[in-house]
Amino acid sequence: MIDRSASAVKPAQMPNPSRAALIDRLPKAELHLHIEGSLEPELLFALAKRNAVAIPFASVEEVRAAYSFTNLQDFLDIYYQGMSVLQTEQDFYDLTWAYLERAAADTVRHVEIFFDPQGHTERGVAFETALNGIERALIDGEAQLGISYRIIMCFLRHLSEEDAFATLDQALPHLDRIDGVGLDSSEVGHPPAKFARVFAKARKLGLHVTAHAGEEGPPEYVYEALDLLEVERIDHGNRALEDAALVSRIVGEGLTLTVCPLSNLKLCVIKDIAASPVKRMLDLGLKATINSDDPAYFGGYINANFHAVAEALDLTEAEIVQLAENSFTGSFLPVLDSARHLAEIAEVANG
Ligand SMILES: [Zn+2]
């Protein structure tokens, strides 16, 4: 879906050093990050070697060259291929730790991490192997890097409802370690309605719920995510802007949108970064946030996403601060924890 509404947007602005410095210093939460999408080509190669997994690339350069996509499915094909090198708990630990070090460098203080259990269980890697490795790194990250976390397991929407129920069953012994469920993978043709019953069960279990909606799918999918899945957040949500009534409703309900600018660009959801909906969302009163989605594949971590939209849309410092604040108020952190981060944001913004 190409967004043609960018014609009225100004061309890219010159870098603004004080705005850039503010981005680098502001505390932020990342709410839309698929840990498997943070697999950098170098680590992919190292893990392929460690586990003797054959991959169809001869060099890191070849892998990077393959990261050229025309749509979501194009990317997903290579994303699932990359996952094949993740075999042991230590692999998941190393993957997660590498992300956390990058996040710490971008002053991320809190992350709500997605993982795709079905991407692993369907190739014979146990649910626990992935969860244990990811969680162990997150525990170390909290102790050593000061990054708090939540874990969200996503259902792959191109698979069946029955598969999703089986995955939720696998999670039952670990509900004290999993905070929420999400919905990702190929959106078009797999509407939220397909998973209404699974999400109802997840909510009954006390899990938070979020879903990808309106990335490539139409506004109707966003309505379904709200009405049938009863999501607390909307991941992406770009196409909600096509429906004024939907926008009013999301504003009224105070729901957060986890926007991923460089992902949108790489997957051709927008034709250039100046067409990112971030500023329009803020202008409409929507609680937009900035996130990196699958940073190894899309060319940048959270700060790179902030810098790209700040320059292309000429965001004010107040708008950048708003985006950072939204990331905490839209998180699943308790209010008191969010307040502590908001106070730190104010300190940085005023300092
Ligand atoms: Zn995503």
Coordinates of C-alpha atoms and ligand atoms in Angstrom, one line a residue:
M1 CA 0.0 0.0 0.0
I2 CA 1.6 3.2 -1.1
D3 CA 0.7 6.3 0.8
R4 CA 0.3 9.1 -1.6
S5 CA -0.6 11.7 0.9
A6 CA 3.0 12.9 1.2
S7 CA 2.8 15.4 -1.6
A8 CA 2.0 18.2 0.8
V9 CA 4.9 17.3 3.1
K10 CA 8.0 19.5 2.9
P11 CA 11.3 18.0 1.5
A12 CA 13.8 16.6 4.0
Q13 CA 15.2 19.2 6.3
M14 CA 18.9 19.9 7.1
P15 CA 20.1 18.1 10.2
N16 CA 19.4 20.1 13.3
P17 CA 22.2 19.4 15.8
S18 CA 20.3 20.3 19.0
R19 CA 17.3 18.2 18.0
A20 CA 19.6 15.3 17.2
A21 CA 21.3 15.6 20.5
L22 CA 17.9 15.6 22.3
I23 CA 16.9 12.4 20.5
D24 CA 20.2 10.8 21.6
R25 CA 19.7 11.7 25.2
L26 CA 16.0 11.2 25.8
P27 CA 15.0 8.1 27.8
K28 CA 12.6 6.0 25.7
A29 CA 10.7 2.7 25.7
E30 CA 10.6 0.5 22.7
L31 CA 7.1 -1.1 22.3
H32 CA 7.4 -2.8 18.9
L33 CA 10.4 -4.9 18.5
H34 CA 10.5 -8.5 17.2
I35 CA 13.6 -10.0 18.8
E36 CA 14.1 -12.3 15.8
G37 CA 14.2 -9.2 13.6
S38 CA 17.2 -8.0 15.4
L39 CA 19.4 -10.8 14.0
E40 CA 22.3 -8.9 12.4
P41 CA 24.0 -10.7 9.4
E42 CA 27.2 -11.0 11.5
L43 CA 25.4 -12.9 14.2
L44 CA 23.4 -14.9 11.6
F45 CA 26.7 -16.1 10.2
A46 CA 28.3 -16.9 13.6
L47 CA 25.2 -18.9 14.7
A48 CA 25.0 -20.7 11.4
K49 CA 28.6 -21.8 11.9
R50 CA 28.2 -22.7 15.6
N51 CA 25.1 -24.9 14.8
A52 CA 26.3 -26.1 11.4
V53 CA 23.1 -24.8 9.7
A54 CA 23.4 -24.2 6.0
I55 CA 22.3 -20.8 4.8
P56 CA 22.0 -19.6 1.2
F57 CA 24.5 -16.8 1.5
A58 CA 28.3 -16.7 1.1
S59 CA 29.0 -13.5 3.0
V60 CA 27.6 -10.8 5.3
E61 CA 27.5 -8.5 2.2
E62 CA 25.4 -11.0 0.3
V63 CA 22.9 -11.1 3.2
R64 CA 22.7 -7.3 3.4
A65 CA 22.2 -7.2 -0.4
A66 CA 19.2 -9.6 0.0
Y67 CA 17.6 -7.2 2.4
S68 CA 15.7 -5.4 -0.3
F69 CA 12.0 -5.8 -0.1
T70 CA 8.9 -4.7 -2.0
N71 CA 6.3 -5.7 0.5
L72 CA 5.8 -7.4 3.9
Q73 CA 5.7 -10.9 2.4
D74 CA 9.1 -10.4 0.7
F75 CA 10.6 -9.6 4.0
L76 CA 8.9 -12.4 5.9
D77 CA 10.3 -15.0 3.5
I78 CA 13.8 -14.0 4.5
Y79 CA 13.0 -13.4 8.1
Y80 CA 11.8 -17.0 8.6
Q81 CA 14.9 -18.2 6.7
G82 CA 17.1 -16.2 9.1
M83 CA 15.5 -17.8 12.2
S84 CA 16.7 -21.2 11.2
V85 CA 20.1 -20.5 12.8
L86 CA 18.5 -20.1 16.2
Q87 CA 18.7 -23.5 17.8
T88 CA 19.8 -23.4 21.4
E89 CA 18.9 -21.4 24.5
Q90 CA 22.3 -19.7 24.2
D91 CA 21.5 -18.6 20.7
F92 CA 18.4 -16.8 21.9
Y93 CA 20.4 -15.3 24.8
D94 CA 23.1 -14.0 22.4
L95 CA 20.4 -12.6 20.0
T96 CA 18.6 -10.8 22.8
W97 CA 21.8 -9.6 24.5
A98 CA 23.0 -8.1 21.2
Y99 CA 19.8 -6.2 20.9
L100 CA 19.9 -4.9 24.5
E101 CA 23.4 -3.5 24.0
R102 CA 22.2 -1.6 21.0
A103 CA 19.1 -0.4 22.8
A104 CA 21.2 0.8 25.8
A105 CA 23.3 2.8 23.4
D106 CA 20.1 4.5 22.2
T107 CA 19.0 5.3 25.8
V108 CA 16.2 2.8 25.8
R109 CA 15.1 2.3 29.4
H110 CA 12.3 -0.2 28.9
V111 CA 11.5 -2.7 26.2
E112 CA 8.3 -4.8 25.5
I113 CA 9.8 -7.5 23.3
F114 CA 7.9 -9.6 20.8
F115 CA 8.9 -13.2 20.1
D116 CA 7.4 -15.6 17.6
P117 CA 7.2 -19.0 19.3
Q118 CA 5.7 -20.7 16.3
G119 CA 8.6 -19.6 14.2
H120 CA 10.7 -21.9 16.4
T121 CA 8.4 -24.7 17.5
E122 CA 7.4 -25.5 13.9
R123 CA 11.1 -26.3 13.1
G124 CA 11.5 -28.4 16.3
V125 CA 12.9 -25.9 18.7
A126 CA 11.0 -26.0 22.0
F127 CA 8.9 -23.1 23.2
E128 CA 11.0 -23.1 26.5
T129 CA 14.3 -23.0 24.6
A130 CA 13.4 -19.7 23.1
L131 CA 11.7 -18.3 26.2
N132 CA 14.5 -19.3 28.5
G133 CA 17.2 -17.7 26.4
I134 CA 15.3 -14.5 25.7
E135 CA 14.3 -14.1 29.4
R136 CA 17.8 -14.8 30.8
A137 CA 19.2 -12.1 28.6
L138 CA 16.4 -9.7 29.6
I139 CA 17.1 -10.4 33.3
D140 CA 20.8 -9.7 32.8
G141 CA 19.9 -6.6 30.8
E142 CA 17.8 -5.2 33.6
A143 CA 20.7 -5.8 36.1
Q144 CA 23.6 -4.7 34.0
L145 CA 22.1 -2.1 31.5
G146 CA 19.1 -0.8 33.5
I147 CA 16.6 -1.8 30.9
S148 CA 13.3 -3.1 32.3
Y149 CA 11.2 -5.4 30.1
R150 CA 7.9 -7.2 29.3
I151 CA 7.7 -10.3 27.1
I152 CA 4.9 -10.5 24.5
M153 CA 4.4 -13.7 22.5
C154 CA 3.0 -13.2 19.1
F155 CA 0.8 -15.6 17.1
L156 CA 1.7 -15.9 13.4
R157 CA -1.5 -14.9 11.7
H158 CA -0.8 -16.8 8.5
L159 CA -1.1 -20.0 10.5
S160 CA -4.4 -21.4 11.8
E161 CA -6.5 -20.6 14.8
E162 CA -5.9 -24.1 16.0
D163 CA -2.1 -23.5 15.9
A164 CA -2.5 -20.3 17.9
F165 CA -4.5 -22.2 20.6
A166 CA -1.8 -24.9 20.7
T167 CA 0.8 -22.1 21.2
L168 CA -1.2 -20.5 24.0
D169 CA -1.4 -24.0 25.6
Q170 CA 2.4 -24.2 25.5
A171 CA 2.6 -20.9 27.3
L172 CA 0.3 -22.0 30.2
P173 CA 3.1 -23.3 32.4
H174 CA 5.0 -20.0 31.9
L175 CA 2.3 -17.4 32.5
D176 CA 4.3 -15.8 35.3
R177 CA 7.0 -15.0 32.7
I178 CA 4.9 -13.8 29.8
D179 CA 3.1 -10.5 29.9
G180 CA 1.0 -10.4 26.8
V181 CA 0.1 -11.7 23.4
G182 CA 0.4 -10.1 20.0
L183 CA -0.5 -10.9 16.4
D184 CA 2.0 -10.6 13.5
S185 CA 3.2 -11.9 10.2
S186 CA 1.3 -11.7 6.8
E187 CA -1.6 -9.2 7.5
V188 CA -3.7 -9.1 4.3
G189 CA -6.0 -12.1 4.1
H190 CA -5.6 -12.9 7.8
P191 CA -7.9 -10.5 9.6
P192 CA -8.0 -10.1 13.4
A193 CA -11.4 -11.9 13.4
K194 CA -9.6 -15.2 12.7
F195 CA -8.1 -15.0 16.2
A196 CA -11.0 -13.5 18.2
R197 CA -11.4 -16.7 20.3
V198 CA -7.7 -17.1 21.0
F199 CA -7.5 -13.5 22.2
A200 CA -10.5 -13.9 24.4
K201 CA -8.8 -16.8 26.1
A202 CA -5.6 -14.9 26.5
R203 CA -7.5 -12.0 28.1
K204 CA -9.2 -14.4 30.4
L205 CA -5.7 -15.6 31.5
G206 CA -4.8 -12.0 32.4
L207 CA -2.5 -11.4 29.5
H208 CA -2.1 -8.0 27.9
V209 CA -3.2 -7.9 24.3
T210 CA -1.9 -6.0 21.2
A211 CA -2.0 -6.7 17.5
H212 CA -0.5 -5.6 14.2
A213 CA -3.3 -3.8 12.3
G214 CA -3.4 -1.3 9.5
E215 CA 0.1 -1.8 8.3
E216 CA -1.0 -3.2 4.9
G217 CA -4.5 -4.2 6.0
P218 CA -7.5 -1.9 5.6
P219 CA -9.1 0.2 8.4
E220 CA -11.6 -2.6 8.9
Y221 CA -8.8 -4.7 10.4
V222 CA -8.1 -2.0 12.9
Y223 CA -11.8 -2.0 13.8
E224 CA -11.6 -5.8 14.2
A225 CA -8.6 -5.5 16.4
L226 CA -10.5 -3.0 18.7
D227 CA -13.9 -4.8 18.7
L228 CA -13.0 -8.4 18.5
L229 CA -9.5 -8.7 20.0
E230 CA -10.0 -5.8 22.5
V231 CA -6.4 -4.7 22.0
E232 CA -4.8 -2.3 24.4
R233 CA -2.4 -1.0 21.7
I234 CA -2.3 -1.0 17.9
D235 CA 0.9 -2.0 16.3
H236 CA 1.5 0.2 13.2
G237 CA -2.0 1.5 12.6
N238 CA -1.0 3.6 9.6
R239 CA -4.2 2.9 7.6
A240 CA -6.4 4.0 10.5
L241 CA -5.8 7.5 9.2
E242 CA -8.0 6.7 6.2
D243 CA -11.1 6.7 8.4
A244 CA -11.9 9.8 10.4
A245 CA -14.4 8.0 12.7
L246 CA -11.8 5.4 13.5
V247 CA -9.2 8.1 14.3
S248 CA -11.7 9.8 16.7
R249 CA -12.4 6.6 18.4
I250 CA -8.7 5.7 18.9
V251 CA -8.1 9.2 20.2
G252 CA -11.1 8.9 22.5
E253 CA -9.9 5.6 23.9
G254 CA -6.4 6.9 24.4
L255 CA -4.8 3.9 22.6
T256 CA -1.2 4.0 21.7
L257 CA 0.0 3.3 18.1
T258 CA 3.5 1.7 17.7
V259 CA 4.7 3.3 14.5
C260 CA 7.9 1.9 12.8
P261 CA 9.1 4.5 10.2
L262 CA 12.1 2.7 8.7
S263 CA 10.1 -0.5 8.5
N264 CA 7.4 1.3 6.7
L265 CA 9.9 2.7 4.2
K266 CA 11.7 -0.7 3.7
L267 CA 8.5 -2.5 3.1
C268 CA 7.1 0.1 0.8
V269 CA 4.2 1.0 3.1
I270 CA 5.3 4.6 2.5
K271 CA 7.1 5.8 -0.6
D272 CA 9.6 8.0 1.3
I273 CA 10.3 8.8 4.9
A274 CA 8.6 12.2 4.5
A275 CA 5.4 10.3 4.0
S276 CA 5.6 8.8 7.6
P277 CA 2.3 9.3 9.4
V278 CA 4.0 10.2 12.7
K279 CA 3.4 13.9 12.6
R280 CA -0.1 13.7 11.2
M281 CA -0.9 11.2 14.0
L282 CA 0.4 13.7 16.6
D283 CA -1.5 16.5 15.0
L284 CA -4.7 14.5 15.2
G285 CA -4.1 13.8 18.9
L286 CA -3.1 10.1 18.4
K287 CA -0.6 8.7 20.9
A288 CA 2.1 7.7 18.3
T289 CA 5.4 6.2 19.4
I290 CA 8.5 5.4 17.4
N291 CA 9.9 1.9 17.2
S292 CA 12.3 -0.2 15.1
D293 CA 10.2 -3.3 14.4
D294 CA 12.9 -5.5 12.8
P295 CA 16.0 -3.3 13.0
A296 CA 18.5 -5.7 11.5
Y297 CA 16.5 -5.9 8.4
F298 CA 15.2 -2.3 8.1
G299 CA 18.4 -0.3 8.5
G300 CA 18.2 1.1 12.0
Y301 CA 17.5 0.9 15.7
I302 CA 15.2 3.2 17.6
N303 CA 17.3 6.4 17.5
A304 CA 17.9 6.0 13.7
N305 CA 14.1 5.9 13.4
F306 CA 13.7 9.0 15.5
H307 CA 16.4 10.9 13.5
A308 CA 14.9 9.9 10.2
V309 CA 11.4 11.2 10.9
A310 CA 12.6 14.2 12.9
E311 CA 14.6 15.5 9.9
A312 CA 12.1 14.5 7.2
L313 CA 9.1 15.9 9.0
D314 CA 10.9 18.7 10.7
L315 CA 9.6 17.6 14.1
T316 CA 9.8 20.2 16.9
E317 CA 11.6 19.4 20.1
A318 CA 8.2 19.4 21.9
E319 CA 7.0 16.7 19.4
I320 CA 10.1 14.6 20.0
V321 CA 9.6 14.8 23.8
Q322 CA 5.9 13.9 23.3
L323 CA 6.9 10.8 21.3
A324 CA 9.3 9.7 24.1
E325 CA 6.6 10.4 26.8
N326 CA 4.1 8.3 24.7
S327 CA 6.4 5.4 24.8
F328 CA 6.2 5.1 28.5
T329 CA 2.5 6.1 29.0
G330 CA 1.7 3.6 26.3
S331 CA 3.7 0.8 27.9
F332 CA 2.5 -1.9 30.2
L333 CA 4.6 -0.4 33.1
P334 CA 2.8 0.5 36.3
V335 CA 2.0 4.2 36.5
L336 CA 4.6 4.9 39.2
D337 CA 7.4 3.4 37.0
S338 CA 6.2 5.5 34.0
A339 CA 6.2 8.6 36.2
R340 CA 9.8 8.1 37.1
H341 CA 10.7 7.9 33.4
L342 CA 8.6 10.9 32.6
A343 CA 10.4 12.9 35.2
E344 CA 13.7 11.9 33.7
I345 CA 12.4 13.0 30.3
A346 CA 11.5 16.4 31.7
E347 CA 14.9 16.7 33.2
V348 CA 16.7 16.0 29.9
A349 CA 14.3 18.2 27.9
N350 CA 14.8 21.1 30.2
G351 CA 18.5 20.6 30.7
Ligands
ZN1 ZN 6.1 -5.7 13.7

